[in-house]
Amino acid sequence: MRGALTFAGHTIQQSRRVDWLSADAPVPGHDGDLIRQARLRMVPSMSIPRAAALTGDAPGNWGCVERGYQDLGGDRGRRIILHPPAQTLARMSSAVGVTPRQWEDRGRGDVAALLRVIVEDRRRQCDAVSAALADADHAFLRVIRDSPILDRK
């Protein structure tokens, strides 16, 4: 089944298929591997619980995305191969430094587009905070400069 995701003015088509994997089978190349590699390359490397806390995800879900599958438990050891939506991958990528270009190189322009929106939004927030701090610094310096305590007679 396919659906559409609208995020920050972008409509992205996403897959909602379920693929089964036996417990002893290796997981084929998956998107979570890029996120895992980026998280482990950080110095110091970031733990899954810390990364999940930054994005508001559950650590268990984060780990499943990185592994590419979710264990269903039970005697049969059945696993579901995960196909996380672009929004989830973009959010997780923003926490560990995966770039939009890396997603484009993997053929995931949908994730790259959403990640660009997240990065640009954070840049605007940082610019606003920087401007507010600069204004506060200038106001503080004016108070000091105009203070009668510092009268230089």
PDB file of N, CA and C in Angstrom, residues 68-103:
ATOM      1  N   GLY A  68      17.502  -2.251  10.745  1.00  0.00           N
ATOM      2  CA  GLY A  68      16.735  -2.519   9.531  1.00  0.00           C
ATOM      3  C   GLY A  68      15.615  -3.511   9.714  1.00  0.00           C
ATOM      4  N   TYR A  69      15.412  -3.969  10.929  1.00  0.00           N
ATOM      5  CA  TYR A  69      14.340  -4.928  11.180  1.00  0.00           C
ATOM      6  C   TYR A  69      13.857  -4.795  12.616  1.00  0.00           C
ATOM      7  N   GLN A  70      12.674  -5.396  12.849  1.00  0.00           N
ATOM      8  CA  GLN A  70      12.122  -5.479  14.191  1.00  0.00           C
ATOM      9  C   GLN A  70      11.869  -6.939  14.501  1.00  0.00           C
ATOM     10  N   ASP A  71      12.390  -7.400  15.642  1.00  0.00           N
ATOM     11  CA  ASP A  71      12.137  -8.767  16.089  1.00  0.00           C
ATOM     12  C   ASP A  71      10.708  -8.865  16.596  1.00  0.00           C
ATOM     13  N   LEU A  72      10.021  -9.911  16.174  1.00  0.00           N
ATOM     14  CA  LEU A  72       8.672 -10.146  16.679  1.00  0.00           C
ATOM     15  C   LEU A  72       8.680 -11.084  17.856  1.00  0.00           C
ATOM     16  N   GLY A  73       9.852 -11.676  18.137  1.00  0.00           N
ATOM     17  CA  GLY A  73       9.964 -12.572  19.277  1.00  0.00           C
ATOM     18  C   GLY A  73       9.302 -13.906  18.988  1.00  0.00           C
ATOM     19  N   GLY A  74       9.106 -14.649  20.032  1.00  0.00           N
ATOM     20  CA  GLY A  74       8.485 -15.960  19.879  1.00  0.00           C
ATOM     21  C   GLY A  74       9.486 -17.023  19.466  1.00  0.00           C
ATOM     22  N   ASP A  75       9.004 -18.239  19.369  1.00  0.00           N
ATOM     23  CA  ASP A  75       9.851 -19.384  19.057  1.00  0.00           C
ATOM     24  C   ASP A  75      10.388 -19.352  17.627  1.00  0.00           C
ATOM     25  N   ARG A  76       9.669 -18.743  16.748  1.00  0.00           N
ATOM     26  CA  ARG A  76      10.056 -18.788  15.340  1.00  0.00           C
ATOM     27  C   ARG A  76      11.125 -17.760  14.988  1.00  0.00           C
ATOM     28  N   GLY A  77      11.382 -16.798  15.854  1.00  0.00           N
ATOM     29  CA  GLY A  77      12.387 -15.793  15.584  1.00  0.00           C
ATOM     30  C   GLY A  77      12.104 -14.987  14.330  1.00  0.00           C
ATOM     31  N   ARG A  78      10.865 -14.640  14.134  1.00  0.00           N
ATOM     32  CA  ARG A  78      10.495 -13.913  12.925  1.00  0.00           C
ATOM     33  C   ARG A  78      10.817 -12.439  13.075  1.00  0.00           C
ATOM     34  N   ARG A  79      11.202 -11.845  11.982  1.00  0.00           N
ATOM     35  CA  ARG A  79      11.545 -10.425  11.934  1.00  0.00           C
ATOM     36  C   ARG A  79      10.788  -9.765  10.793  1.00  0.00           C
ATOM     37  N   ILE A  80      10.522  -8.499  10.998  1.00  0.00           N
ATOM     38  CA  ILE A  80       9.934  -7.682   9.937  1.00  0.00           C
ATOM     39  C   ILE A  80      11.023  -6.727   9.464  1.00  0.00           C
ATOM     40  N   ILE A  81      11.262  -6.702   8.159  1.00  0.00           N
ATOM     41  CA  ILE A  81      12.182  -5.706   7.607  1.00  0.00           C
ATOM     42  C   ILE A  81      11.474  -4.363   7.661  1.00  0.00           C
ATOM     43  N   LEU A  82      12.149  -3.370   8.197  1.00  0.00           N
ATOM     44  CA  LEU A  82      11.541  -2.047   8.341  1.00  0.00           C
ATOM     45  C   LEU A  82      11.787  -1.189   7.107  1.00  0.00           C
ATOM     46  N   HIS A  83      10.776  -0.421   6.771  1.00  0.00           N
ATOM     47  CA  HIS A  83      10.850   0.583   5.713  1.00  0.00           C
ATOM     48  C   HIS A  83      10.359   1.892   6.329  1.00  0.00           C
ATOM     49  N   PRO A  84      11.222   2.563   7.134  1.00  0.00           N
ATOM     50  CA  PRO A  84      10.758   3.753   7.833  1.00  0.00           C
ATOM     51  C   PRO A  84      10.371   4.865   6.863  1.00  0.00           C
ATOM     52  N   PRO A  85       9.386   5.664   7.236  1.00  0.00           N
ATOM     53  CA  PRO A  85       9.004   6.789   6.380  1.00  0.00           C
ATOM     54  C   PRO A  85      10.126   7.822   6.298  1.00  0.00           C
ATOM     55  N   ALA A  86      10.098   8.598   5.244  1.00  0.00           N
ATOM     56  CA  ALA A  86      11.116   9.626   5.000  1.00  0.00           C
ATOM     57  C   ALA A  86      11.220  10.598   6.174  1.00  0.00           C
ATOM     58  N   GLN A  87      10.099  10.944   6.778  1.00  0.00           N
ATOM     59  CA  GLN A  87      10.109  11.889   7.900  1.00  0.00           C
ATOM     60  C   GLN A  87      10.928  11.341   9.067  1.00  0.00           C
ATOM     61  N   THR A  88      10.790  10.045   9.358  1.00  0.00           N
ATOM     62  CA  THR A  88      11.556   9.428  10.453  1.00  0.00           C
ATOM     63  C   THR A  88      13.043   9.447  10.139  1.00  0.00           C
ATOM     64  N   LEU A  89      13.407   9.067   8.921  1.00  0.00           N
ATOM     65  CA  LEU A  89      14.822   9.044   8.541  1.00  0.00           C
ATOM     66  C   LEU A  89      15.426  10.445   8.562  1.00  0.00           C
ATOM     67  N   ALA A  90      14.682  11.441   8.121  1.00  0.00           N
ATOM     68  CA  ALA A  90      15.188  12.819   8.120  1.00  0.00           C
ATOM     69  C   ALA A  90      15.385  13.322   9.550  1.00  0.00           C
ATOM     70  N   ARG A  91      14.427  13.045  10.418  1.00  0.00           N
ATOM     71  CA  ARG A  91      14.536  13.474  11.813  1.00  0.00           C
ATOM     72  C   ARG A  91      15.746  12.828  12.479  1.00  0.00           C
ATOM     73  N   MET A  92      15.919  11.522  12.282  1.00  0.00           N
ATOM     74  CA  MET A  92      17.048  10.818  12.877  1.00  0.00           C
ATOM     75  C   MET A  92      18.365  11.325  12.286  1.00  0.00           C
ATOM     76  N   SER A  93      18.384  11.573  10.994  1.00  0.00           N
ATOM     77  CA  SER A  93      19.588  12.070  10.326  1.00  0.00           C
ATOM     78  C   SER A  93      20.031  13.407  10.879  1.00  0.00           C
ATOM     79  N   SER A  94      19.075  14.238  11.221  1.00  0.00           N
ATOM     80  CA  SER A  94      19.414  15.572  11.724  1.00  0.00           C
ATOM     81  C   SER A  94      20.135  15.499  13.072  1.00  0.00           C
ATOM     82  N   ALA A  95      19.913  14.426  13.811  1.00  0.00           N
ATOM     83  CA  ALA A  95      20.543  14.290  15.128  1.00  0.00           C
ATOM     84  C   ALA A  95      21.975  13.784  15.043  1.00  0.00           C
ATOM     85  N   VAL A  96      22.318  13.080  13.954  1.00  0.00           N
ATOM     86  CA  VAL A  96      23.642  12.454  13.886  1.00  0.00           C
ATOM     87  C   VAL A  96      24.502  12.967  12.733  1.00  0.00           C
ATOM     88  N   GLY A  97      24.016  13.971  12.017  1.00  0.00           N
ATOM     89  CA  GLY A  97      24.844  14.622  11.010  1.00  0.00           C
ATOM     90  C   GLY A  97      24.845  14.009   9.629  1.00  0.00           C
ATOM     91  N   VAL A  98      23.865  13.176   9.296  1.00  0.00           N
ATOM     92  CA  VAL A  98      23.762  12.692   7.924  1.00  0.00           C
ATOM     93  C   VAL A  98      23.288  13.864   7.065  1.00  0.00           C
ATOM     94  N   THR A  99      23.874  14.028   5.903  1.00  0.00           N
ATOM     95  CA  THR A  99      23.559  15.176   5.046  1.00  0.00           C
ATOM     96  C   THR A  99      22.526  14.820   3.981  1.00  0.00           C
ATOM     97  N   PRO A 100      21.843  15.829   3.466  1.00  0.00           N
ATOM     98  CA  PRO A 100      20.923  15.571   2.359  1.00  0.00           C
ATOM     99  C   PRO A 100      21.626  14.920   1.164  1.00  0.00           C
ATOM    100  N   ARG A 101      22.851  15.326   0.907  1.00  0.00           N
ATOM    101  CA  ARG A 101      23.596  14.754  -0.225  1.00  0.00           C
ATOM    102  C   ARG A 101      23.787  13.234  -0.064  1.00  0.00           C
ATOM    103  N   GLN A 102      24.039  12.789   1.161  1.00  0.00           N
ATOM    104  CA  GLN A 102      24.198  11.355   1.395  1.00  0.00           C
ATOM    105  C   GLN A 102      22.920  10.601   1.047  1.00  0.00           C
ATOM    106  N   TRP A 103      21.771  11.197   1.362  1.00  0.00           N
ATOM    107  CA  TRP A 103      20.502  10.550   1.019  1.00  0.00           C
ATOM    108  C   TRP A 103      20.280  10.571  -0.482  1.00  0.00           C
TER     109      TRP A 103
END
